[in-house]
């Protein structure tokens, strides 16, 4: 049917993807420009910004930190969120609406607001507990788990709603106790939802800037924060080179993920 | 699928263990401990690293960690953390007005003069008991010589109608731009009264505001604007980067800026911090900053090559007319200055 | 109503051929069934007629008009989908009215025709319901009404009964047939159910792996299957491999001789004898010498019919007959006992054995 | 089973509700330029924020941008989502990755990309100049338009993915049935696909609207100094002005505005969808 679609449809699809991908493509292009202050057309092409990006250790370190934080936050947040979504969908909870609003809350609060509030809260907690929280990995991970909860609850709930419950009933009928039913039947059936939740949780954590801004510490800066810090002081194409490498790595990661779990069937 | 899931799980388990066992707060630990420097990124941070940190670590075995950010968030962090027993920075690099404000807020420790032997070489006028002056420069007028044939001589010349739409300002320097307006309007560093009218005049002359110094550089490069009040040091850097620029020191007297370093009261590694401040005053490091960034040394024994000195320093006469900010006045009015800048001037 | 002509219709995908050269003419008012196992290309053929799939070669003609290049919405075919594809966000009446709206039929006329169509399928009392409030059979009838109300040139049904239970299926089958005949609709129906095809269709097209195996009336197909596939797919059939030893006598692979007077289609060996189970007459007792005798291996009681599984010295056959009465000795036949068999030697057909050559790869 | 909700709920409570309560308390304090924050119990910050025409303007700008971007996102995202949802599966993986990729690149980098494209010396102006279509550079960067384009691009993937999931659940046969009954492609879209995907449009719009209201990096980097939206204004008060009570009050005004509009919007949409 696609061939019979009208001009508006086609141009909207093209415009939509152009809008999403244009800045990404642009970043890749300018990473090769020779001049320090970006202007078109380029005065020449060079790889020097890649060298520079490599020498600035904060980017490589930031990438590793971001990966680490995103992986741990996803590993903690997705099980918590999945459990909560399951309880919300199946248990008879008093105040279900309120709890589900609470769990979606981190999505509604602006990142800079939540980040500032959390930073001040952490500082108070440090005094009470006499323990470092800001600028520690645990403090950062905890904040990022917060980011993963609403996405997980959202996506797993959608998955639960679309699920045929007869398989669960069959398992119970065959003698499985509720936890077994959950682990052996429900969870595997929810897999697309859970994988989608993990993917989005990872994305939310990996690219987060606002919530992270005040919670990072020296030697433990995430990649987006390292990039903003760099951009604040320099506009040369080093940032573009870092981003290009990041785009390549991320694309490779997604292609690998896609081999195991078809992304098109998950999202 | 099973395999991949298992690998995924074991991978995340490993990460979790790493998190639980609590890797030390900073990855690498040196024998002499560490020192955390709250600093700007970009060239400044890079030069700190090249000119000070490397040698410092080699000599003292103290690891230097940079906490990079702009001065505003750094100030906010210092203020937010001041009630805490342990802060996140050992040394905080800030401009002179910022350190004054932090001192007023009781954030900074008094300098341990005995631990910073090189304090004795600091230019008298720049000495303070709560911060070490690291580098300084002054706000001059940069102009594009191919477009501006009769250069301005004073800040007030920036209001000449023939430069309509050709004057550029950096948004982050709002308080200095306001000071320029005050001086041009006949005010002083302790009286910004005339500034507001001048700012509104500027606005009607289509002055261009750029979000950062770097964005202003782009505007100068593309010849979108021809004139800008800016640090002489920046002008020097930009000239080196190929932007056609000359500078004049205004008749009213240039507003100087001193970039300083101070130690918060709740710094974790104070001993290391004092040593670091001392290292910042070493002549070689000072000359390095001058050569690479165009800032003038703050110590008497750092001899610049004559050519460089001509480009970045002020003459004795010019130095005599410097309009040093009245920090107390600024602090009292900073909120209203920002408000006027945001709402009336820009809005 | 018009005739429908498929002229050398073919659909190739990258590597596979979904439909290989279908030629078919459905006369006005004729009901033609496309019959075959899943994946045989019958649905692809139907969808090419409707215009959802563009053929690689060949033409589709409705009446005198070549519609091969005509987009779906201008073809004026009325299609009933397998899962009905009712618009879940519209009421029954809105669903039925949709096609008329598209044809810009005036409101008053539209309402009249919607009411008529719903009366035709006996759903006029449910006009304001939403589809999800209806039973499967009711939804089916909405889909019928929706397709019929526009007076389509060709009526297309894609496995229309597969989502109904057995009893309802038989009922709806008769209803559709009656409606189709009353309205004189040129109809193409896709089904994998041979019983459905035999009872409803004027003519059948048996397809397998993209090829047409045989086209004919139900009777022609049943009595005169062109090949082993058709014989086995249309109705039940005993298929026994062997050779024609001499005219009138077929030797099975296990050596048993079976009477058969039909002509061999090709060489005398490599043949298959096709014999419908209901043509085999079974009698209890020894019979006369020279009669064919067989041992009963199983008896299946099917209510009206009873089926006997027989072993003839290594050759297996099935026979079926209307269940014998209580006092008939056959009623008490049990596995292990012997029976005498007979059939009209002319009703056993000889077919070439299936060869795998010539199939698409 | 109900206990399963506890860990997540506790976590959100501790790390979001408690800090926000702290912020709420701060918003009632008094600001002084010399002492920064004085313990108090005053509504002065809220009154000032609501009464000040500047912040009224900032809030209005934020609402306007969020509304416009949401509408644009629906208009552009719907066809893209349809295209993605109805694509054959082998090419679909690539298309899905292309949709997800911008999300992983982050707002800062994407803003840098827009800056390179829209700047006076940027790609578009250079192209226009090369084609002799313009003499001087067009001011594209540091305009409200740049922010709207930038934010729309940032939130589009969310809309596309949300809608694609809903469109995929609409049986293709429903569309075919409509076409068979004589509906043109655009009529099929308008009469069948659109009504059936309204719940997805509602969910996507709410999500996107919230993201637009809270946008920080994009307006900061693309809007230029004269353009202000709420989230950067809040951060400004906290960090540049060190006026925490006022910043906190602005934050709550933004939050309440977002939530109220979200609730009204989703109620209106769901009523229409049911009706």
mmCIF file with all atom_site columns, C-alpha atoms in Angstrom, chain D residues 96-264:
data_model
loop_
_atom_site.group_PDB
_atom_site.id
_atom_site.type_symbol
_atom_site.label_atom_id
_atom_site.label_alt_id
_atom_site.label_comp_id
_atom_site.label_asym_id
_atom_site.label_entity_id
_atom_site.label_seq_id
_atom_site.pdbx_PDB_ins_code
_atom_site.Cartn_x
_atom_site.Cartn_y
_atom_site.Cartn_z
_atom_site.occupancy
_atom_site.B_iso_or_equiv
_atom_site.pdbx_formal_charge
_atom_site.auth_seq_id
_atom_site.auth_comp_id
_atom_site.auth_asym_id
_atom_site.auth_atom_id
_atom_site.pdbx_PDB_model_num
ATOM 1   C CA . UNK D 1 96  ? 14.323  1.136  14.394 1.00 0.00 ? 96  UNK D CA 1
ATOM 2   C CA . UNK D 1 97  ? 18.004  1.655  15.106 1.00 0.00 ? 97  UNK D CA 1
ATOM 3   C CA . UNK D 1 98  ? 17.942  4.891  13.106 1.00 0.00 ? 98  UNK D CA 1
ATOM 4   C CA . UNK D 1 99  ? 15.031  6.036  15.252 1.00 0.00 ? 99  UNK D CA 1
ATOM 5   C CA . UNK D 1 100 ? 16.740  5.095  18.494 1.00 0.00 ? 100 UNK D CA 1
ATOM 6   C CA . UNK D 1 101 ? 20.162  6.437  17.552 1.00 0.00 ? 101 UNK D CA 1
ATOM 7   C CA . UNK D 1 102 ? 19.444  10.156 18.112 1.00 0.00 ? 102 UNK D CA 1
ATOM 8   C CA . UNK D 1 103 ? 18.196  9.307  21.605 1.00 0.00 ? 103 UNK D CA 1
ATOM 9   C CA . UNK D 1 104 ? 21.556  7.815  22.478 1.00 0.00 ? 104 UNK D CA 1
ATOM 10  C CA . UNK D 1 105 ? 23.522  10.707 21.061 1.00 0.00 ? 105 UNK D CA 1
ATOM 11  C CA . UNK D 1 106 ? 22.265  13.122 23.665 1.00 0.00 ? 106 UNK D CA 1
ATOM 12  C CA . UNK D 1 107 ? 20.890  16.642 23.546 1.00 0.00 ? 107 UNK D CA 1
ATOM 13  C CA . UNK D 1 108 ? 24.193  18.456 23.828 1.00 0.00 ? 108 UNK D CA 1
ATOM 14  C CA . UNK D 1 109 ? 25.724  16.792 20.801 1.00 0.00 ? 109 UNK D CA 1
ATOM 15  C CA . UNK D 1 110 ? 22.581  17.140 18.765 1.00 0.00 ? 110 UNK D CA 1
ATOM 16  C CA . UNK D 1 111 ? 22.422  20.816 19.668 1.00 0.00 ? 111 UNK D CA 1
ATOM 17  C CA . UNK D 1 112 ? 26.003  21.167 18.499 1.00 0.00 ? 112 UNK D CA 1
ATOM 18  C CA . UNK D 1 113 ? 24.917  19.579 15.224 1.00 0.00 ? 113 UNK D CA 1
ATOM 19  C CA . UNK D 1 114 ? 22.123  22.108 14.854 1.00 0.00 ? 114 UNK D CA 1
ATOM 20  C CA . UNK D 1 115 ? 24.541  24.920 15.635 1.00 0.00 ? 115 UNK D CA 1
ATOM 21  C CA . UNK D 1 116 ? 26.804  23.767 12.819 1.00 0.00 ? 116 UNK D CA 1
ATOM 22  C CA . UNK D 1 117 ? 23.817  23.609 10.494 1.00 0.00 ? 117 UNK D CA 1
ATOM 23  C CA . UNK D 1 118 ? 22.012  26.803 11.447 1.00 0.00 ? 118 UNK D CA 1
ATOM 24  C CA . UNK D 1 119 ? 24.853  29.168 12.332 1.00 0.00 ? 119 UNK D CA 1
ATOM 25  C CA . UNK D 1 120 ? 25.623  32.228 10.220 1.00 0.00 ? 120 UNK D CA 1
ATOM 26  C CA . UNK D 1 121 ? 28.609  30.348 8.839  1.00 0.00 ? 121 UNK D CA 1
ATOM 27  C CA . UNK D 1 122 ? 26.723  27.081 9.037  1.00 0.00 ? 122 UNK D CA 1
ATOM 28  C CA . UNK D 1 123 ? 25.709  24.549 6.429  1.00 0.00 ? 123 UNK D CA 1
ATOM 29  C CA . UNK D 1 124 ? 22.383  26.057 5.442  1.00 0.00 ? 124 UNK D CA 1
ATOM 30  C CA . UNK D 1 125 ? 23.665  29.603 5.084  1.00 0.00 ? 125 UNK D CA 1
ATOM 31  C CA . UNK D 1 126 ? 26.711  28.383 3.171  1.00 0.00 ? 126 UNK D CA 1
ATOM 32  C CA . UNK D 1 127 ? 24.450  26.453 0.811  1.00 0.00 ? 127 UNK D CA 1
ATOM 33  C CA . UNK D 1 128 ? 22.176  29.437 0.297  1.00 0.00 ? 128 UNK D CA 1
ATOM 34  C CA . UNK D 1 129 ? 25.154  31.627 -0.388 1.00 0.00 ? 129 UNK D CA 1
ATOM 35  C CA . UNK D 1 130 ? 26.652  29.135 -2.804 1.00 0.00 ? 130 UNK D CA 1
ATOM 36  C CA . UNK D 1 131 ? 23.361  29.066 -4.696 1.00 0.00 ? 131 UNK D CA 1
ATOM 37  C CA . UNK D 1 132 ? 23.245  32.867 -4.675 1.00 0.00 ? 132 UNK D CA 1
ATOM 38  C CA . UNK D 1 133 ? 19.886  32.803 -3.003 1.00 0.00 ? 133 UNK D CA 1
ATOM 39  C CA . UNK D 1 134 ? 20.904  35.172 -0.242 1.00 0.00 ? 134 UNK D CA 1
ATOM 40  C CA . UNK D 1 135 ? 23.454  37.927 0.051  1.00 0.00 ? 135 UNK D CA 1
ATOM 41  C CA . UNK D 1 136 ? 23.913  38.178 3.798  1.00 0.00 ? 136 UNK D CA 1
ATOM 42  C CA . UNK D 1 137 ? 23.508  35.319 6.257  1.00 0.00 ? 137 UNK D CA 1
ATOM 43  C CA . UNK D 1 138 ? 19.999  34.479 7.455  1.00 0.00 ? 138 UNK D CA 1
ATOM 44  C CA . UNK D 1 139 ? 19.705  34.567 11.217 1.00 0.00 ? 139 UNK D CA 1
ATOM 45  C CA . UNK D 1 140 ? 18.651  30.985 11.925 1.00 0.00 ? 140 UNK D CA 1
ATOM 46  C CA . UNK D 1 141 ? 20.553  30.134 15.072 1.00 0.00 ? 141 UNK D CA 1
ATOM 47  C CA . UNK D 1 142 ? 19.604  31.804 18.351 1.00 0.00 ? 142 UNK D CA 1
ATOM 48  C CA . UNK D 1 143 ? 15.999  32.235 17.242 1.00 0.00 ? 143 UNK D CA 1
ATOM 49  C CA . UNK D 1 144 ? 12.791  30.745 18.650 1.00 0.00 ? 144 UNK D CA 1
ATOM 50  C CA . UNK D 1 145 ? 12.529  28.814 15.390 1.00 0.00 ? 145 UNK D CA 1
ATOM 51  C CA . UNK D 1 146 ? 15.838  27.079 16.083 1.00 0.00 ? 146 UNK D CA 1
ATOM 52  C CA . UNK D 1 147 ? 14.594  26.050 19.515 1.00 0.00 ? 147 UNK D CA 1
ATOM 53  C CA . UNK D 1 148 ? 11.326  24.707 18.111 1.00 0.00 ? 148 UNK D CA 1
ATOM 54  C CA . UNK D 1 149 ? 13.135  22.726 15.431 1.00 0.00 ? 149 UNK D CA 1
ATOM 55  C CA . UNK D 1 150 ? 15.674  21.473 17.969 1.00 0.00 ? 150 UNK D CA 1
ATOM 56  C CA . UNK D 1 151 ? 13.133  20.394 20.569 1.00 0.00 ? 151 UNK D CA 1
ATOM 57  C CA . UNK D 1 152 ? 10.874  18.798 17.967 1.00 0.00 ? 152 UNK D CA 1
ATOM 58  C CA . UNK D 1 153 ? 13.822  16.775 16.736 1.00 0.00 ? 153 UNK D CA 1
ATOM 59  C CA . UNK D 1 154 ? 14.668  15.751 20.292 1.00 0.00 ? 154 UNK D CA 1
ATOM 60  C CA . UNK D 1 155 ? 11.182  14.480 21.155 1.00 0.00 ? 155 UNK D CA 1
ATOM 61  C CA . UNK D 1 156 ? 10.234  13.037 17.754 1.00 0.00 ? 156 UNK D CA 1
ATOM 62  C CA . UNK D 1 157 ? 11.748  9.597  18.353 1.00 0.00 ? 157 UNK D CA 1
ATOM 63  C CA . UNK D 1 158 ? 9.606   9.179  21.468 1.00 0.00 ? 158 UNK D CA 1
ATOM 64  C CA . UNK D 1 159 ? 6.467   9.999  19.519 1.00 0.00 ? 159 UNK D CA 1
ATOM 65  C CA . UNK D 1 160 ? 7.411   7.795  16.572 1.00 0.00 ? 160 UNK D CA 1
ATOM 66  C CA . UNK D 1 161 ? 8.138   4.804  18.782 1.00 0.00 ? 161 UNK D CA 1
ATOM 67  C CA . UNK D 1 162 ? 5.008   5.266  20.918 1.00 0.00 ? 162 UNK D CA 1
ATOM 68  C CA . UNK D 1 163 ? 2.767   5.599  17.869 1.00 0.00 ? 163 UNK D CA 1
ATOM 69  C CA . UNK D 1 164 ? 4.450   2.796  15.947 1.00 0.00 ? 164 UNK D CA 1
ATOM 70  C CA . UNK D 1 165 ? 3.629   0.390  18.769 1.00 0.00 ? 165 UNK D CA 1
ATOM 71  C CA . UNK D 1 166 ? -0.039  1.380  18.630 1.00 0.00 ? 166 UNK D CA 1
ATOM 72  C CA . UNK D 1 167 ? -0.261  1.346  14.841 1.00 0.00 ? 167 UNK D CA 1
ATOM 73  C CA . UNK D 1 168 ? 1.278   -2.111 14.759 1.00 0.00 ? 168 UNK D CA 1
ATOM 74  C CA . UNK D 1 169 ? -1.614  -3.362 16.855 1.00 0.00 ? 169 UNK D CA 1
ATOM 75  C CA . UNK D 1 170 ? -4.158  -2.142 14.285 1.00 0.00 ? 170 UNK D CA 1
ATOM 76  C CA . UNK D 1 171 ? -4.874  -5.067 11.965 1.00 0.00 ? 171 UNK D CA 1
ATOM 77  C CA . UNK D 1 172 ? -3.710  -4.360 8.450  1.00 0.00 ? 172 UNK D CA 1
ATOM 78  C CA . UNK D 1 173 ? -6.895  -6.002 7.234  1.00 0.00 ? 173 UNK D CA 1
ATOM 79  C CA . UNK D 1 174 ? -8.963  -3.168 8.672  1.00 0.00 ? 174 UNK D CA 1
ATOM 80  C CA . UNK D 1 175 ? -7.121  -0.836 6.323  1.00 0.00 ? 175 UNK D CA 1
ATOM 81  C CA . UNK D 1 176 ? -7.483  -3.238 3.441  1.00 0.00 ? 176 UNK D CA 1
ATOM 82  C CA . UNK D 1 177 ? -11.181 -3.559 4.116  1.00 0.00 ? 177 UNK D CA 1
ATOM 83  C CA . UNK D 1 178 ? -11.563 0.209  3.935  1.00 0.00 ? 178 UNK D CA 1
ATOM 84  C CA . UNK D 1 179 ? -9.597  0.393  0.677  1.00 0.00 ? 179 UNK D CA 1
ATOM 85  C CA . UNK D 1 180 ? -11.667 -2.455 -0.690 1.00 0.00 ? 180 UNK D CA 1
ATOM 86  C CA . UNK D 1 181 ? -14.792 -0.489 0.139  1.00 0.00 ? 181 UNK D CA 1
ATOM 87  C CA . UNK D 1 182 ? -13.540 2.388  -1.958 1.00 0.00 ? 182 UNK D CA 1
ATOM 88  C CA . UNK D 1 183 ? -11.547 4.533  0.454  1.00 0.00 ? 183 UNK D CA 1
ATOM 89  C CA . UNK D 1 184 ? -8.489  6.319  -0.926 1.00 0.00 ? 184 UNK D CA 1
ATOM 90  C CA . UNK D 1 185 ? -5.219  6.100  0.988  1.00 0.00 ? 185 UNK D CA 1
ATOM 91  C CA . UNK D 1 186 ? -5.818  9.387  2.749  1.00 0.00 ? 186 UNK D CA 1
ATOM 92  C CA . UNK D 1 187 ? -9.377  8.407  3.654  1.00 0.00 ? 187 UNK D CA 1
ATOM 93  C CA . UNK D 1 188 ? -8.164  5.094  5.070  1.00 0.00 ? 188 UNK D CA 1
ATOM 94  C CA . UNK D 1 189 ? -5.720  7.066  7.150  1.00 0.00 ? 189 UNK D CA 1
ATOM 95  C CA . UNK D 1 190 ? -8.264  9.600  8.337  1.00 0.00 ? 190 UNK D CA 1
ATOM 96  C CA . UNK D 1 191 ? -11.194 7.281  8.915  1.00 0.00 ? 191 UNK D CA 1
ATOM 97  C CA . UNK D 1 192 ? -9.550  4.084  10.127 1.00 0.00 ? 192 UNK D CA 1
ATOM 98  C CA . UNK D 1 193 ? -5.901  4.422  11.198 1.00 0.00 ? 193 UNK D CA 1
ATOM 99  C CA . UNK D 1 194 ? -6.180  7.753  12.963 1.00 0.00 ? 194 UNK D CA 1
ATOM 100 C CA . UNK D 1 195 ? -9.248  6.994  15.110 1.00 0.00 ? 195 UNK D CA 1
ATOM 101 C CA . UNK D 1 196 ? -7.845  3.620  16.104 1.00 0.00 ? 196 UNK D CA 1
ATOM 102 C CA . UNK D 1 197 ? -4.515  5.105  17.153 1.00 0.00 ? 197 UNK D CA 1
ATOM 103 C CA . UNK D 1 198 ? -5.948  7.965  19.213 1.00 0.00 ? 198 UNK D CA 1
ATOM 104 C CA . UNK D 1 199 ? -4.950  6.346  22.512 1.00 0.00 ? 199 UNK D CA 1
ATOM 105 C CA . UNK D 1 200 ? -1.378  6.264  21.224 1.00 0.00 ? 200 UNK D CA 1
ATOM 106 C CA . UNK D 1 201 ? -1.597  9.877  20.120 1.00 0.00 ? 201 UNK D CA 1
ATOM 107 C CA . UNK D 1 202 ? -2.821  10.774 23.605 1.00 0.00 ? 202 UNK D CA 1
ATOM 108 C CA . UNK D 1 203 ? -0.057  8.849  25.384 1.00 0.00 ? 203 UNK D CA 1
ATOM 109 C CA . UNK D 1 204 ? 2.622   10.169 23.032 1.00 0.00 ? 204 UNK D CA 1
ATOM 110 C CA . UNK D 1 205 ? 1.422   13.758 23.255 1.00 0.00 ? 205 UNK D CA 1
ATOM 111 C CA . UNK D 1 206 ? 1.404   13.740 27.045 1.00 0.00 ? 206 UNK D CA 1
ATOM 112 C CA . UNK D 1 207 ? 4.924   12.321 27.141 1.00 0.00 ? 207 UNK D CA 1
ATOM 113 C CA . UNK D 1 208 ? 6.221   14.729 24.530 1.00 0.00 ? 208 UNK D CA 1
ATOM 114 C CA . UNK D 1 209 ? 4.522   17.724 26.111 1.00 0.00 ? 209 UNK D CA 1
ATOM 115 C CA . UNK D 1 210 ? 6.199   16.996 29.438 1.00 0.00 ? 210 UNK D CA 1
ATOM 116 C CA . UNK D 1 211 ? 9.573   16.573 27.756 1.00 0.00 ? 211 UNK D CA 1
ATOM 117 C CA . UNK D 1 212 ? 9.102   19.892 25.919 1.00 0.00 ? 212 UNK D CA 1
ATOM 118 C CA . UNK D 1 213 ? 8.074   21.751 29.054 1.00 0.00 ? 213 UNK D CA 1
ATOM 119 C CA . UNK D 1 214 ? 11.186  20.485 30.807 1.00 0.00 ? 214 UNK D CA 1
ATOM 120 C CA . UNK D 1 215 ? 13.611  21.061 27.931 1.00 0.00 ? 215 UNK D CA 1
ATOM 121 C CA . UNK D 1 216 ? 16.908  22.416 29.184 1.00 0.00 ? 216 UNK D CA 1
ATOM 122 C CA . UNK D 1 217 ? 19.931  21.905 26.966 1.00 0.00 ? 217 UNK D CA 1
ATOM 123 C CA . UNK D 1 218 ? 18.237  22.654 23.644 1.00 0.00 ? 218 UNK D CA 1
ATOM 124 C CA . UNK D 1 219 ? 16.791  26.094 24.494 1.00 0.00 ? 219 UNK D CA 1
ATOM 125 C CA . UNK D 1 220 ? 19.999  26.935 26.335 1.00 0.00 ? 220 UNK D CA 1
ATOM 126 C CA . UNK D 1 221 ? 22.238  26.175 23.372 1.00 0.00 ? 221 UNK D CA 1
ATOM 127 C CA . UNK D 1 222 ? 20.000  27.076 20.418 1.00 0.00 ? 222 UNK D CA 1
ATOM 128 C CA . UNK D 1 223 ? 17.840  29.850 21.821 1.00 0.00 ? 223 UNK D CA 1
ATOM 129 C CA . UNK D 1 224 ? 20.515  32.416 22.327 1.00 0.00 ? 224 UNK D CA 1
ATOM 130 C CA . UNK D 1 225 ? 20.713  34.878 25.185 1.00 0.00 ? 225 UNK D CA 1
ATOM 131 C CA . UNK D 1 226 ? 17.391  36.587 24.541 1.00 0.00 ? 226 UNK D CA 1
ATOM 132 C CA . UNK D 1 227 ? 15.293  33.449 24.548 1.00 0.00 ? 227 UNK D CA 1
ATOM 133 C CA . UNK D 1 228 ? 14.262  31.956 27.874 1.00 0.00 ? 228 UNK D CA 1
ATOM 134 C CA . UNK D 1 229 ? 12.334  28.879 28.807 1.00 0.00 ? 229 UNK D CA 1
ATOM 135 C CA . UNK D 1 230 ? 11.445  27.757 32.307 1.00 0.00 ? 230 UNK D CA 1
ATOM 136 C CA . UNK D 1 231 ? 13.961  24.988 32.959 1.00 0.00 ? 231 UNK D CA 1
ATOM 137 C CA . UNK D 1 232 ? 17.007  27.136 32.098 1.00 0.00 ? 232 UNK D CA 1
ATOM 138 C CA . UNK D 1 233 ? 15.454  30.021 34.077 1.00 0.00 ? 233 UNK D CA 1
ATOM 139 C CA . UNK D 1 234 ? 15.166  27.772 37.123 1.00 0.00 ? 234 UNK D CA 1
ATOM 140 C CA . UNK D 1 235 ? 18.756  26.620 36.779 1.00 0.00 ? 235 UNK D CA 1
ATOM 141 C CA . UNK D 1 236 ? 19.825  30.235 36.303 1.00 0.00 ? 236 UNK D CA 1
ATOM 142 C CA . UNK D 1 237 ? 18.287  31.212 39.617 1.00 0.00 ? 237 UNK D CA 1
ATOM 143 C CA . UNK D 1 238 ? 19.907  28.325 41.415 1.00 0.00 ? 238 UNK D CA 1
ATOM 144 C CA . UNK D 1 239 ? 23.335  28.603 39.885 1.00 0.00 ? 239 UNK D CA 1
ATOM 145 C CA . UNK D 1 240 ? 23.886  32.072 38.481 1.00 0.00 ? 240 UNK D CA 1
ATOM 146 C CA . UNK D 1 241 ? 21.788  34.055 40.919 1.00 0.00 ? 241 UNK D CA 1
ATOM 147 C CA . UNK D 1 242 ? 22.290  31.773 43.917 1.00 0.00 ? 242 UNK D CA 1
ATOM 148 C CA . UNK D 1 243 ? 18.690  32.594 44.721 1.00 0.00 ? 243 UNK D CA 1
ATOM 149 C CA . UNK D 1 244 ? 17.544  29.156 45.800 1.00 0.00 ? 244 UNK D CA 1
ATOM 150 C CA . UNK D 1 245 ? 14.179  30.117 47.283 1.00 0.00 ? 245 UNK D CA 1
ATOM 151 C CA . UNK D 1 246 ? 13.128  31.864 44.104 1.00 0.00 ? 246 UNK D CA 1
ATOM 152 C CA . UNK D 1 247 ? 14.535  29.110 41.905 1.00 0.00 ? 247 UNK D CA 1
ATOM 153 C CA . UNK D 1 248 ? 12.600  26.542 43.921 1.00 0.00 ? 248 UNK D CA 1
ATOM 154 C CA . UNK D 1 249 ? 9.398   28.565 43.603 1.00 0.00 ? 249 UNK D CA 1
ATOM 155 C CA . UNK D 1 250 ? 9.875   28.790 39.821 1.00 0.00 ? 250 UNK D CA 1
ATOM 156 C CA . UNK D 1 251 ? 10.499  25.047 39.703 1.00 0.00 ? 251 UNK D CA 1
ATOM 157 C CA . UNK D 1 252 ? 7.198   24.332 41.425 1.00 0.00 ? 252 UNK D CA 1
ATOM 158 C CA . UNK D 1 253 ? 5.332   26.729 39.179 1.00 0.00 ? 253 UNK D CA 1
ATOM 159 C CA . UNK D 1 254 ? 6.748   24.894 36.151 1.00 0.00 ? 254 UNK D CA 1
ATOM 160 C CA . UNK D 1 255 ? 5.877   21.531 37.667 1.00 0.00 ? 255 UNK D CA 1
ATOM 161 C CA . UNK D 1 256 ? 2.322   22.495 38.525 1.00 0.00 ? 256 UNK D CA 1
ATOM 162 C CA . UNK D 1 257 ? 1.738   24.099 35.123 1.00 0.00 ? 257 UNK D CA 1
ATOM 163 C CA . UNK D 1 258 ? 2.969   20.945 33.396 1.00 0.00 ? 258 UNK D CA 1
ATOM 164 C CA . UNK D 1 259 ? 0.910   18.596 35.522 1.00 0.00 ? 259 UNK D CA 1
ATOM 165 C CA . UNK D 1 260 ? -2.306  20.601 35.310 1.00 0.00 ? 260 UNK D CA 1
ATOM 166 C CA . UNK D 1 261 ? -2.076  20.881 31.531 1.00 0.00 ? 261 UNK D CA 1
ATOM 167 C CA . UNK D 1 262 ? -1.144  17.226 31.196 1.00 0.00 ? 262 UNK D CA 1
ATOM 168 C CA . UNK D 1 263 ? -4.143  16.128 33.224 1.00 0.00 ? 263 UNK D CA 1
ATOM 169 C CA . UNK D 1 264 ? -6.543  18.430 31.363 1.00 0.00 ? 264 UNK D CA 1
#
